PDB file of N, CA and C in Angstrom:
ATOM      1  N   GLU A   1       2.097  22.652 -27.700  1.00 62.00           N
ATOM      2  CA  GLU A   1       2.962  23.177 -26.849  1.00 62.00           C
ATOM      3  C   GLU A   1       3.134  22.717 -25.362  1.00 62.00           C
ATOM      4  N   LYS A   2       4.140  22.306 -25.146  1.00 71.00           N
ATOM      5  CA  LYS A   2       4.578  21.760 -23.602  1.00 71.00           C
ATOM      6  C   LYS A   2       3.924  22.726 -22.347  1.00 71.00           C
ATOM      7  N   CYS A   3       3.484  21.578 -21.666  1.00 72.00           N
ATOM      8  CA  CYS A   3       2.817  22.331 -20.309  1.00 72.00           C
ATOM      9  C   CYS A   3       3.953  22.702 -19.363  1.00 72.00           C
ATOM     10  N   THR A   4       3.868  24.039 -18.953  1.00 85.00           N
ATOM     11  CA  THR A   4       4.817  24.326 -18.043  1.00 85.00           C
ATOM     12  C   THR A   4       4.503  24.590 -16.588  1.00 85.00           C
ATOM     13  N   LEU A   5       3.429  23.957 -16.248  1.00 88.00           N
ATOM     14  CA  LEU A   5       2.905  24.088 -14.826  1.00 88.00           C
ATOM     15  C   LEU A   5       3.671  23.530 -13.796  1.00 88.00           C
ATOM     16  N   LYS A   6       4.191  24.534 -12.902  1.00 94.00           N
ATOM     17  CA  LYS A   6       5.055  24.124 -11.912  1.00 94.00           C
ATOM     18  C   LYS A   6       4.481  23.708 -10.663  1.00 94.00           C
ATOM     19  N   THR A   7       2.997  23.899 -10.214  1.00 95.00           N
ATOM     20  CA  THR A   7       2.345  23.656  -9.014  1.00 95.00           C
ATOM     21  C   THR A   7       0.848  23.159  -9.200  1.00 95.00           C
ATOM     22  N   LEU A   8       0.767  21.695  -9.030  1.00 95.00           N
ATOM     23  CA  LEU A   8      -0.634  21.382  -8.957  1.00 95.00           C
ATOM     24  C   LEU A   8      -1.211  21.146  -7.604  1.00 95.00           C
ATOM     25  N   HIS A   9      -2.311  21.845  -7.299  1.00 95.00           N
ATOM     26  CA  HIS A   9      -2.724  21.767  -5.867  1.00 95.00           C
ATOM     27  C   HIS A   9      -4.496  21.473  -6.176  1.00 95.00           C
ATOM     28  N   LEU A  10      -4.609  20.322  -5.398  1.00 95.00           N
ATOM     29  CA  LEU A  10      -5.736  19.552  -5.683  1.00 95.00           C
ATOM     30  C   LEU A  10      -6.110  19.211  -3.919  1.00 95.00           C
ATOM     31  N   TYR A  11      -6.335  20.236  -3.002  1.00 94.00           N
ATOM     32  CA  TYR A  11      -6.656  19.827  -1.783  1.00 94.00           C
ATOM     33  C   TYR A  11      -7.874  19.618  -1.702  1.00 94.00           C
ATOM     34  N   GLU A  12      -8.298  18.695  -0.834  1.00 95.00           N
ATOM     35  CA  GLU A  12      -9.846  18.083  -0.623  1.00 95.00           C
ATOM     36  C   GLU A  12     -10.526  17.698  -1.746  1.00 95.00           C
ATOM     37  N   ASN A  13      -9.967  16.947  -2.778  1.00 95.00           N
ATOM     38  CA  ASN A  13     -10.633  16.434  -3.797  1.00 95.00           C
ATOM     39  C   ASN A  13     -10.310  14.890  -3.956  1.00 95.00           C
ATOM     40  N   LYS A  14     -11.209  14.246  -3.795  1.00 95.00           N
ATOM     41  CA  LYS A  14     -11.317  12.813  -3.732  1.00 95.00           C
ATOM     42  C   LYS A  14     -10.293  12.053  -4.870  1.00 95.00           C
ATOM     43  N   LEU A  15      -9.305  11.611  -4.682  1.00 95.00           N
ATOM     44  CA  LEU A  15      -8.276  10.945  -5.534  1.00 95.00           C
ATOM     45  C   LEU A  15      -8.685   9.261  -5.492  1.00 95.00           C
ATOM     46  N   THR A  16      -9.442   8.432  -6.235  1.00 95.00           N
ATOM     47  CA  THR A  16      -9.470   7.291  -6.320  1.00 95.00           C
ATOM     48  C   THR A  16      -8.264   6.494  -7.128  1.00 95.00           C
ATOM     49  N   GLU A  17      -7.922   5.373  -6.993  1.00 95.00           N
ATOM     50  CA  GLU A  17      -7.063   4.443  -7.562  1.00 95.00           C
ATOM     51  C   GLU A  17      -6.672   5.137  -8.999  1.00 95.00           C
ATOM     52  N   GLU A  18      -7.859   5.094  -9.815  1.00 96.00           N
ATOM     53  CA  GLU A  18      -7.923   5.271 -11.239  1.00 96.00           C
ATOM     54  C   GLU A  18      -7.311   6.908 -11.429  1.00 96.00           C
ATOM     55  N   HIS A  19      -7.633   7.862 -10.822  1.00 96.00           N
ATOM     56  CA  HIS A  19      -7.316   8.945 -10.719  1.00 96.00           C
ATOM     57  C   HIS A  19      -5.900   9.144 -10.234  1.00 96.00           C
ATOM     58  N   ALA A  20      -5.396   8.186  -9.471  1.00 96.00           N
ATOM     59  CA  ALA A  20      -3.957   8.553  -9.084  1.00 96.00           C
ATOM     60  C   ALA A  20      -3.037   7.914 -10.235  1.00 96.00           C
ATOM     61  N   ARG A  21      -3.577   6.960 -10.869  1.00 96.00           N
ATOM     62  CA  ARG A  21      -2.763   6.256 -12.110  1.00 96.00           C
ATOM     63  C   ARG A  21      -2.799   7.531 -13.131  1.00 96.00           C
ATOM     64  N   GLU A  22      -3.836   8.175 -13.437  1.00 96.00           N
ATOM     65  CA  GLU A  22      -3.409   9.433 -14.435  1.00 96.00           C
ATOM     66  C   GLU A  22      -2.747  10.363 -14.052  1.00 96.00           C
ATOM     67  N   LEU A  23      -2.789  10.918 -12.524  1.00 95.00           N
ATOM     68  CA  LEU A  23      -2.025  11.630 -12.205  1.00 95.00           C
ATOM     69  C   LEU A  23      -0.303  11.276 -12.450  1.00 95.00           C
ATOM     70  N   ALA A  24      -0.310   9.881 -11.997  1.00 94.00           N
ATOM     71  CA  ALA A  24       0.996   9.191 -12.065  1.00 94.00           C
ATOM     72  C   ALA A  24       1.780   9.205 -13.501  1.00 94.00           C
ATOM     73  N   GLY A  25       0.891   9.112 -14.500  1.00 93.00           N
ATOM     74  CA  GLY A  25       1.493   9.126 -15.919  1.00 93.00           C
ATOM     75  C   GLY A  25       1.853  10.683 -16.081  1.00 93.00           C
ATOM     76  N   VAL A  26       1.125  11.844 -15.543  1.00 90.00           N
ATOM     77  CA  VAL A  26       1.519  12.949 -15.719  1.00 90.00           C
ATOM     78  C   VAL A  26       2.684  13.250 -14.885  1.00 90.00           C
ATOM     79  N   LEU A  27       2.957  12.701 -13.741  1.00 90.00           N
ATOM     80  CA  LEU A  27       4.140  13.033 -13.162  1.00 90.00           C
ATOM     81  C   LEU A  27       5.613  12.194 -14.103  1.00 90.00           C
ATOM     82  N   ARG A  28       5.263  11.125 -14.427  1.00 89.00           N
ATOM     83  CA  ARG A  28       6.456  10.421 -15.306  1.00 89.00           C
ATOM     84  C   ARG A  28       6.492  11.212 -16.430  1.00 89.00           C
ATOM     85  N   GLU A  29       6.016  11.905 -17.003  1.00 88.00           N
ATOM     86  CA  GLU A  29       6.104  12.676 -18.417  1.00 88.00           C
ATOM     87  C   GLU A  29       6.118  14.134 -18.183  1.00 88.00           C
ATOM     88  N   ASN A  30       5.618  15.046 -17.092  1.00 86.00           N
ATOM     89  CA  ASN A  30       5.637  16.130 -16.928  1.00 86.00           C
ATOM     90  C   ASN A  30       7.513  16.776 -16.391  1.00 86.00           C
ATOM     91  N   THR A  31       8.021  17.443 -17.004  1.00 84.00           N
ATOM     92  CA  THR A  31       9.437  17.742 -16.733  1.00 84.00           C
ATOM     93  C   THR A  31       9.436  19.191 -16.317  1.00 84.00           C
ATOM     94  N   SER A  32       8.337  19.949 -15.949  1.00 91.00           N
ATOM     95  CA  SER A  32       8.542  21.051 -15.244  1.00 91.00           C
ATOM     96  C   SER A  32       7.603  21.247 -13.522  1.00 91.00           C
ATOM     97  N   ILE A  33       6.960  20.119 -13.590  1.00 92.00           N
ATOM     98  CA  ILE A  33       5.996  20.248 -12.212  1.00 92.00           C
ATOM     99  C   ILE A  33       7.495  20.084 -11.013  1.00 92.00           C
ATOM    100  N   GLU A  34       6.775  20.899 -10.174  1.00 95.00           N
ATOM    101  CA  GLU A  34       7.616  20.861  -8.921  1.00 95.00           C
ATOM    102  C   GLU A  34       7.114  20.632  -7.768  1.00 95.00           C
ATOM    103  N   THR A  35       5.757  20.988  -7.606  1.00 96.00           N
ATOM    104  CA  THR A  35       5.009  20.905  -6.454  1.00 96.00           C
ATOM    105  C   THR A  35       3.798  20.301  -6.502  1.00 96.00           C
ATOM    106  N   VAL A  36       3.444  19.280  -5.732  1.00 96.00           N
ATOM    107  CA  VAL A  36       2.152  18.509  -6.272  1.00 96.00           C
ATOM    108  C   VAL A  36       1.599  18.298  -4.551  1.00 96.00           C
ATOM    109  N   ILE A  37       0.154  19.121  -4.450  1.00 97.00           N
ATOM    110  CA  ILE A  37      -0.293  19.001  -3.073  1.00 97.00           C
ATOM    111  C   ILE A  37      -1.746  18.404  -2.829  1.00 97.00           C
ATOM    112  N   LEU A  38      -1.960  17.265  -2.295  1.00 98.00           N
ATOM    113  CA  LEU A  38      -2.953  16.205  -2.332  1.00 98.00           C
ATOM    114  C   LEU A  38      -3.355  16.044  -1.022  1.00 98.00           C
ATOM    115  N   ASN A  39      -3.567  17.240  -0.255  1.00 97.00           N
ATOM    116  CA  ASN A  39      -3.911  17.094   1.237  1.00 97.00           C
ATOM    117  C   ASN A  39      -5.203  16.839   1.147  1.00 97.00           C
ATOM    118  N   GLU A  40      -5.928  15.996   2.181  1.00 97.00           N
ATOM    119  CA  GLU A  40      -7.299  15.665   2.367  1.00 97.00           C
ATOM    120  C   GLU A  40      -7.630  15.081   1.385  1.00 97.00           C
ATOM    121  N   CYS A  41      -7.183  14.292   0.131  1.00 97.00           N
ATOM    122  CA  CYS A  41      -7.934  13.552  -1.101  1.00 97.00           C
ATOM    123  C   CYS A  41      -8.401  12.176  -1.024  1.00 97.00           C
ATOM    124  N   GLU A  42      -8.417  11.719   0.362  1.00 97.00           N
ATOM    125  CA  GLU A  42      -8.961  10.488   0.651  1.00 97.00           C
ATOM    126  C   GLU A  42      -8.101   9.435   0.008  1.00 97.00           C
ATOM    127  N   ILE A  43      -6.910   9.621  -0.171  1.00 98.00           N
ATOM    128  CA  ILE A  43      -5.615   8.900  -0.946  1.00 98.00           C
ATOM    129  C   ILE A  43      -5.261   7.646   0.261  1.00 98.00           C
ATOM    130  N   ASP A  44      -5.692   6.431  -0.309  1.00 97.00           N
ATOM    131  CA  ASP A  44      -5.821   5.224   0.220  1.00 97.00           C
ATOM    132  C   ASP A  44      -4.537   4.402  -0.219  1.00 97.00           C
ATOM    133  N   CYS A  45      -4.064   3.461   0.394  1.00 96.00           N
ATOM    134  CA  CYS A  45      -3.084   2.551  -0.128  1.00 96.00           C
ATOM    135  C   CYS A  45      -3.041   2.241  -1.594  1.00 96.00           C
ATOM    136  N   ALA A  46      -4.055   1.779  -2.058  1.00 97.00           N
ATOM    137  CA  ALA A  46      -4.047   1.578  -3.898  1.00 97.00           C
ATOM    138  C   ALA A  46      -3.793   2.842  -4.452  1.00 97.00           C
ATOM    139  N   ALA A  47      -4.231   3.745  -4.161  1.00 97.00           N
ATOM    140  CA  ALA A  47      -3.952   5.015  -4.666  1.00 97.00           C
ATOM    141  C   ALA A  47      -2.499   5.680  -4.477  1.00 97.00           C
ATOM    142  N   ALA A  48      -1.936   5.382  -3.360  1.00 97.00           N
ATOM    143  CA  ALA A  48      -0.589   5.887  -3.003  1.00 97.00           C
ATOM    144  C   ALA A  48       0.553   5.005  -3.750  1.00 97.00           C
ATOM    145  N   LYS A  49      -0.012   3.749  -3.789  1.00 97.00           N
ATOM    146  CA  LYS A  49       0.836   2.938  -4.835  1.00 97.00           C
ATOM    147  C   LYS A  49       0.758   3.409  -6.200  1.00 97.00           C
ATOM    148  N   ALA A  50      -0.418   3.514  -6.886  1.00 96.00           N
ATOM    149  CA  ALA A  50      -0.621   4.007  -8.047  1.00 96.00           C
ATOM    150  C   ALA A  50       0.283   5.517  -8.366  1.00 96.00           C
ATOM    151  N   LEU A  51       0.396   6.398  -7.233  1.00 95.00           N
ATOM    152  CA  LEU A  51       1.233   7.446  -7.470  1.00 95.00           C
ATOM    153  C   LEU A  51       2.608   7.143  -7.572  1.00 95.00           C
ATOM    154  N   ALA A  52       3.012   6.173  -6.552  1.00 94.00           N
ATOM    155  CA  ALA A  52       4.489   5.945  -6.568  1.00 94.00           C
ATOM    156  C   ALA A  52       5.010   5.346  -7.969  1.00 94.00           C
ATOM    157  N   VAL A  53       4.430   4.802  -8.719  1.00 92.00           N
ATOM    158  CA  VAL A  53       4.665   4.598 -10.178  1.00 92.00           C
ATOM    159  C   VAL A  53       5.264   5.791 -10.795  1.00 92.00           C
ATOM    160  N   GLY A  54       4.648   7.084 -10.682  1.00 91.00           N
ATOM    161  CA  GLY A  54       4.662   8.216 -11.236  1.00 91.00           C
ATOM    162  C   GLY A  54       5.791   8.889 -10.781  1.00 91.00           C
ATOM    163  N   LEU A  55       6.154   8.419  -9.225  1.00 90.00           N
ATOM    164  CA  LEU A  55       7.426   9.187  -8.812  1.00 90.00           C
ATOM    165  C   LEU A  55       8.863   8.302  -9.212  1.00 90.00           C
ATOM    166  N   GLU A  56       8.446   7.174  -9.685  1.00 87.00           N
ATOM    167  CA  GLU A  56       9.605   6.543 -10.193  1.00 87.00           C
ATOM    168  C   GLU A  56      10.375   6.936 -11.296  1.00 87.00           C
ATOM    169  N   GLY A  57       9.615   7.699 -12.143  1.00 80.00           N
ATOM    170  CA  GLY A  57      10.034   8.210 -13.325  1.00 80.00           C
ATOM    171  C   GLY A  57      10.257   9.558 -13.375  1.00 80.00           C
ATOM    172  N   ASN A  58      10.027  10.515 -11.936  1.00 87.00           N
ATOM    173  CA  ASN A  58       9.961  11.951 -12.183  1.00 87.00           C
ATOM    174  C   ASN A  58      11.355  12.346 -11.601  1.00 87.00           C
ATOM    175  N   ASP A  59      12.033  13.113 -11.906  1.00 87.00           N
ATOM    176  CA  ASP A  59      13.120  13.947 -11.352  1.00 87.00           C
ATOM    177  C   ASP A  59      13.097  15.407 -11.424  1.00 87.00           C
ATOM    178  N   THR A  60      11.689  16.042 -11.187  1.00 91.00           N
ATOM    179  CA  THR A  60      11.748  17.373 -11.247  1.00 91.00           C
ATOM    180  C   THR A  60      10.989  17.625  -9.905  1.00 91.00           C
ATOM    181  N   LEU A  61      10.051  16.769  -9.561  1.00 92.00           N
ATOM    182  CA  LEU A  61       9.357  17.066  -8.240  1.00 92.00           C
ATOM    183  C   LEU A  61      10.173  17.444  -6.992  1.00 92.00           C
ATOM    184  N   ARG A  62       9.983  18.488  -6.348  1.00 94.00           N
ATOM    185  CA  ARG A  62      10.704  19.035  -5.145  1.00 94.00           C
ATOM    186  C   ARG A  62       9.788  19.129  -4.003  1.00 94.00           C
ATOM    187  N   THR A  63       8.414  19.238  -4.088  1.00 96.00           N
ATOM    188  CA  THR A  63       7.667  18.981  -2.752  1.00 96.00           C
ATOM    189  C   THR A  63       6.324  18.179  -2.939  1.00 96.00           C
ATOM    190  N   MET A  64       6.140  17.139  -2.120  1.00 94.00           N
ATOM    191  CA  MET A  64       4.704  16.540  -2.364  1.00 94.00           C
ATOM    192  C   MET A  64       3.848  16.259  -0.941  1.00 94.00           C
ATOM    193  N   ASN A  65       3.081  17.042  -0.987  1.00 97.00           N
ATOM    194  CA  ASN A  65       2.319  16.831   0.434  1.00 97.00           C
ATOM    195  C   ASN A  65       1.207  15.818   0.137  1.00 97.00           C
ATOM    196  N   LEU A  66       1.172  15.106   1.143  1.00 97.00           N
ATOM    197  CA  LEU A  66       0.089  13.903   1.154  1.00 97.00           C
ATOM    198  C   LEU A  66      -0.316  13.856   2.452  1.00 97.00           C
ATOM    199  N   TRP A  67      -0.595  14.829   3.176  1.00 96.00           N
ATOM    200  CA  TRP A  67      -1.179  14.848   4.507  1.00 96.00           C
ATOM    201  C   TRP A  67      -2.521  14.875   4.464  1.00 96.00           C
ATOM    202  N   ASP A  68      -2.920  14.139   5.871  1.00 97.00           N
ATOM    203  CA  ASP A  68      -4.175  13.858   6.051  1.00 97.00           C
ATOM    204  C   ASP A  68      -5.205  12.748   4.908  1.00 97.00           C
ATOM    205  N   ASN A  69      -4.293  11.912   4.502  1.00 97.00           N
ATOM    206  CA  ASN A  69      -5.184  10.923   3.672  1.00 97.00           C
ATOM    207  C   ASN A  69      -5.368   9.564   4.373  1.00 97.00           C
ATOM    208  N   HIS A  70      -5.313   8.310   3.828  1.00 97.00           N
ATOM    209  CA  HIS A  70      -5.473   7.366   4.448  1.00 97.00           C
ATOM    210  C   HIS A  70      -4.546   6.412   3.907  1.00 97.00           C
ATOM    211  N   ILE A  71      -3.479   6.612   4.063  1.00 97.00           N
ATOM    212  CA  ILE A  71      -2.167   5.761   3.480  1.00 97.00           C
ATOM    213  C   ILE A  71      -1.529   5.272   4.634  1.00 97.00           C
ATOM    214  N   GLN A  72      -1.622   3.744   4.554  1.00 97.00           N
ATOM    215  CA  GLN A  72      -1.161   3.092   5.691  1.00 97.00           C
ATOM    216  C   GLN A  72       0.085   2.315   4.923  1.00 97.00           C
ATOM    217  N   ASP A  73       0.871   1.424   6.069  1.00 95.00           N
ATOM    218  CA  ASP A  73       2.261   0.854   5.534  1.00 95.00           C
ATOM    219  C   ASP A  73       2.247   0.539   4.067  1.00 95.00           C
ATOM    220  N   GLU A  74       1.373  -0.187   3.676  1.00 96.00           N
ATOM    221  CA  GLU A  74       1.421  -0.844   2.237  1.00 96.00           C
ATOM    222  C   GLU A  74       1.696   0.693   1.262  1.00 96.00           C
ATOM    223  N   GLY A  75       1.006   1.677   1.451  1.00 96.00           N
ATOM    224  CA  GLY A  75       1.449   2.556   0.318  1.00 96.00           C
ATOM    225  C   GLY A  75       2.367   3.415   0.559  1.00 96.00           C
ATOM    226  N   GLY A  76       2.618   3.732   2.235  1.00 95.00           N
ATOM    227  CA  GLY A  76       4.177   4.175   2.458  1.00 95.00           C
ATOM    228  C   GLY A  76       5.137   3.513   2.167  1.00 95.00           C
ATOM    229  N   ARG A  77       5.265   1.993   1.839  1.00 94.00           N
ATOM    230  CA  ARG A  77       6.236   1.284   1.308  1.00 94.00           C
ATOM    231  C   ARG A  77       6.550   1.465   0.012  1.00 94.00           C
ATOM    232  N   ALA A  78       5.471   1.575  -0.808  1.00 95.00           N
ATOM    233  CA  ALA A  78       5.491   1.886  -2.205  1.00 95.00           C
ATOM    234  C   ALA A  78       6.043   3.091  -2.395  1.00 95.00           C
ATOM    235  N   LEU A  79       5.599   4.157  -1.859  1.00 94.00           N
ATOM    236  CA  LEU A  79       6.131   5.623  -1.914  1.00 94.00           C
ATOM    237  C   LEU A  79       7.675   5.785  -1.708  1.00 94.00           C
ATOM    238  N   ALA A  80       8.025   4.994  -0.600  1.00 92.00           N
ATOM    239  CA  ALA A  80       9.661   5.195  -0.136  1.00 92.00           C
ATOM    240  C   ALA A  80      10.413   4.218  -1.195  1.00 92.00           C
ATOM    241  N   GLU A  81       9.831   3.143  -1.719  1.00 91.00           N
ATOM    242  CA  GLU A  81      10.717   2.448  -2.487  1.00 91.00           C
ATOM    243  C   GLU A  81      10.782   3.087  -3.864  1.00 91.00           C
ATOM    244  N   ALA A  82       9.694   3.581  -4.588  1.00 91.00           N
ATOM    245  CA  ALA A  82       9.526   4.577  -5.561  1.00 91.00           C
ATOM    246  C   ALA A  82      10.615   5.633  -5.438  1.00 91.00           C
ATOM    247  N   LEU A  83      10.633   6.397  -4.407  1.00 88.00           N
ATOM    248  CA  LEU A  83      11.840   7.549  -4.335  1.00 88.00           C
ATOM    249  C   LEU A  83      13.052   6.923  -4.343  1.00 88.00           C
ATOM    250  N   LYS A  84      13.275   6.043  -3.745  1.00 85.00           N
ATOM    251  CA  LYS A  84      14.804   4.989  -4.101  1.00 85.00           C
ATOM    252  C   LYS A  84      15.227   4.993  -5.248  1.00 85.00           C
ATOM    253  N   LYS A  85      14.256   4.512  -6.178  1.00 82.00           N
ATOM    254  CA  LYS A  85      14.555   4.636  -7.403  1.00 82.00           C
ATOM    255  C   LYS A  85      15.222   5.583  -8.478  1.00 82.00           C
ATOM    256  N   LYS A  86      14.516   6.693  -8.355  1.00 70.00           N
ATOM    257  CA  LYS A  86      14.608   7.919  -9.111  1.00 70.00           C
ATOM    258  C   LYS A  86      14.742   9.294  -8.595  1.00 70.00           C
ATOM    259  N   ASN A  87      13.603   9.853  -7.585  1.00 62.00           N
ATOM    260  CA  ASN A  87      13.508  10.988  -7.618  1.00 62.00           C
ATOM    261  C   ASN A  87      14.527  11.651  -6.455  1.00 62.00           C
ATOM    262  N   SER A  88      15.533  12.338  -7.266  1.00 68.00           N
ATOM    263  CA  SER A  88      16.754  12.679  -6.350  1.00 68.00           C
ATOM    264  C   SER A  88      16.107  14.487  -6.071  1.00 68.00           C
ATOM    265  N   ALA A  89      15.306  14.740  -6.851  1.00 83.00           N
ATOM    266  CA  ALA A  89      15.093  16.378  -6.759  1.00 83.00           C
ATOM    267  C   ALA A  89      14.242  16.649  -5.238  1.00 83.00           C
ATOM    268  N   LEU A  90      13.393  15.777  -5.155  1.00 86.00           N
ATOM    269  CA  LEU A  90      12.518  15.697  -3.812  1.00 86.00           C
ATOM    270  C   LEU A  90      13.350  16.172  -2.705  1.00 86.00           C
ATOM    271  N   GLN A  91      12.272  17.313  -2.021  1.00 90.00           N
ATOM    272  CA  GLN A  91      13.207  17.899  -0.908  1.00 90.00           C
ATOM    273  C   GLN A  91      12.220  17.961   0.224  1.00 90.00           C
ATOM    274  N   THR A  92      10.691  18.052  -0.293  1.00 93.00           N
ATOM    275  CA  THR A  92      10.057  17.896   1.059  1.00 93.00           C
ATOM    276  C   THR A  92       8.784  16.915   0.755  1.00 93.00           C
ATOM    277  N   LEU A  93       8.502  15.913   1.643  1.00 91.00           N
ATOM    278  CA  LEU A  93       7.776  14.943   1.339  1.00 91.00           C
ATOM    279  C   LEU A  93       6.549  15.211   2.674  1.00 91.00           C
ATOM    280  N   ASN A  94       5.645  15.621   2.660  1.00 95.00           N
ATOM    281  CA  ASN A  94       4.769  15.686   3.996  1.00 95.00           C
ATOM    282  C   ASN A  94       3.571  14.516   4.036  1.00 95.00           C
ATOM    283  N   LEU A  95       3.679  13.780   5.046  1.00 95.00           N
ATOM    284  CA  LEU A  95       3.024  12.750   5.247  1.00 95.00           C
ATOM    285  C   LEU A  95       2.149  12.702   6.594  1.00 95.00           C
ATOM    286  N   TRP A  96       2.334  13.832   6.995  1.00 95.00           N
ATOM    287  CA  TRP A  96       1.325  14.288   8.548  1.00 95.00           C
ATOM    288  C   TRP A  96      -0.059  13.554   8.406  1.00 95.00           C
ATOM    289  N   GLY A  97      -0.613  13.227   9.660  1.00 96.00           N
ATOM    290  CA  GLY A  97      -1.999  12.579   9.432  1.00 96.00           C
ATOM    291  C   GLY A  97      -2.236  11.497   8.597  1.00 96.00           C
ATOM    292  N   ASN A  98      -1.373  10.420   8.086  1.00 97.00           N
ATOM    293  CA  ASN A  98      -1.830   9.055   7.617  1.00 97.00           C
ATOM    294  C   ASN A  98      -1.708   8.219   8.510  1.00 97.00           C
ATOM    295  N   GLN A  99      -1.888   7.026   8.202  1.00 96.00           N
ATOM    296  CA  GLN A  99      -1.607   6.042   9.341  1.00 96.00           C
ATOM    297  C   GLN A  99      -0.434   4.661   8.808  1.00 96.00           C
ATOM    298  N   ILE A 100       0.356   5.510   8.852  1.00 95.00           N
ATOM    299  CA  ILE A 100       1.813   4.691   8.345  1.00 95.00           C
ATOM    300  C   ILE A 100       2.200   4.545   9.560  1.00 95.00           C
ATOM    301  N   GLY A 101       2.678   2.871   9.984  1.00 93.00           N
ATOM    302  CA  GLY A 101       2.993   2.650  11.147  1.00 93.00           C
ATOM    303  C   GLY A 101       4.592   2.371  11.105  1.00 93.00           C
ATOM    304  N   ASP A 102       4.817   1.219  11.956  1.00 92.00           N
ATOM    305  CA  ASP A 102       6.359   0.732  11.900  1.00 92.00           C
ATOM    306  C   ASP A 102       6.794   0.488  10.349  1.00 92.00           C
ATOM    307  N   GLU A 103       6.220  -0.366   9.794  1.00 90.00           N
ATOM    308  CA  GLU A 103       6.584  -0.892   8.734  1.00 90.00           C
ATOM    309  C   GLU A 103       7.044   0.140   7.462  1.00 90.00           C
ATOM    310  N   GLY A 104       6.063   0.895   7.459  1.00 89.00           N
ATOM    311  CA  GLY A 104       6.083   2.162   6.388  1.00 89.00           C
ATOM    312  C   GLY A 104       7.384   2.990   6.973  1.00 89.00           C
ATOM    313  N   ALA A 105       7.263   3.294   8.191  1.00 90.00           N
ATOM    314  CA  ALA A 105       8.365   4.180   8.625  1.00 90.00           C
ATOM    315  C   ALA A 105       9.766   3.772   8.158  1.00 90.00           C
ATOM    316  N   LYS A 106      10.046   2.438   8.681  1.00 91.00           N
ATOM    317  CA  LYS A 106      11.222   1.737   8.358  1.00 91.00           C
ATOM    318  C   LYS A 106      11.506   2.433   6.857  1.00 91.00           C
ATOM    319  N   GLU A 107      10.639   1.815   5.975  1.00 90.00           N
ATOM    320  CA  GLU A 107      11.304   2.028   4.433  1.00 90.00           C
ATOM    321  C   GLU A 107      11.693   3.740   4.306  1.00 90.00           C
ATOM    322  N   PHE A 108      11.120   4.494   5.140  1.00 88.00           N
ATOM    323  CA  PHE A 108      11.219   5.771   4.806  1.00 88.00           C
ATOM    324  C   PHE A 108      12.761   6.185   5.323  1.00 88.00           C
ATOM    325  N   ALA A 109      13.119   5.601   6.739  1.00 89.00           N
ATOM    326  CA  ALA A 109      13.998   5.555   7.551  1.00 89.00           C
ATOM    327  C   ALA A 109      15.393   5.205   6.541  1.00 89.00           C
ATOM    328  N   ASP A 110      15.059   3.802   5.930  1.00 87.00           N
ATOM    329  CA  ASP A 110      16.092   3.493   4.896  1.00 87.00           C
ATOM    330  C   ASP A 110      16.061   4.495   3.537  1.00 87.00           C
ATOM    331  N   LEU A 111      15.134   5.088   3.397  1.00 81.00           N
ATOM    332  CA  LEU A 111      15.511   6.153   2.358  1.00 81.00           C
ATOM    333  C   LEU A 111      16.249   7.087   2.735  1.00 81.00           C
ATOM    334  N   LEU A 112      16.295   7.488   4.011  1.00 80.00           N
ATOM    335  CA  LEU A 112      16.994   8.815   4.224  1.00 80.00           C
ATOM    336  C   LEU A 112      18.341   8.231   4.439  1.00 80.00           C
ATOM    337  N   ARG A 113      18.675   7.170   4.650  1.00 78.00           N
ATOM    338  CA  ARG A 113      20.154   6.766   4.422  1.00 78.00           C
ATOM    339  C   ARG A 113      20.757   6.660   3.213  1.00 78.00           C
ATOM    340  N   VAL A 114      20.140   6.765   2.008  1.00 58.00           N
ATOM    341  CA  VAL A 114      20.730   6.303   0.978  1.00 58.00           C
ATOM    342  C   VAL A 114      21.135   8.041   0.438  1.00 58.00           C
TER     343      VAL A 114
END
């Protein structure tokens, strides 16, 4: 039977790049997930880039919270580029408390112009 999970909340669980790749696979295939909360999961740029792959193929996710992780410009760019490609359903993306600088912010600004 197909999973109908709507919310995945992994607050304060360390997500490595490998974990993020697994989660990305779920995001690509799951058609019911609407909210993913990954606050304080120690997500770095490599893990953010892995998550971005899952966002490229997802059109049901409405909210993604990634606050207070270790995402910098490179990870921010990957997330923004992935969202430009497909995810039209996303309404809320929270990146508070990361280290995304000017380069990453520019990619998100470009995303908002689309």
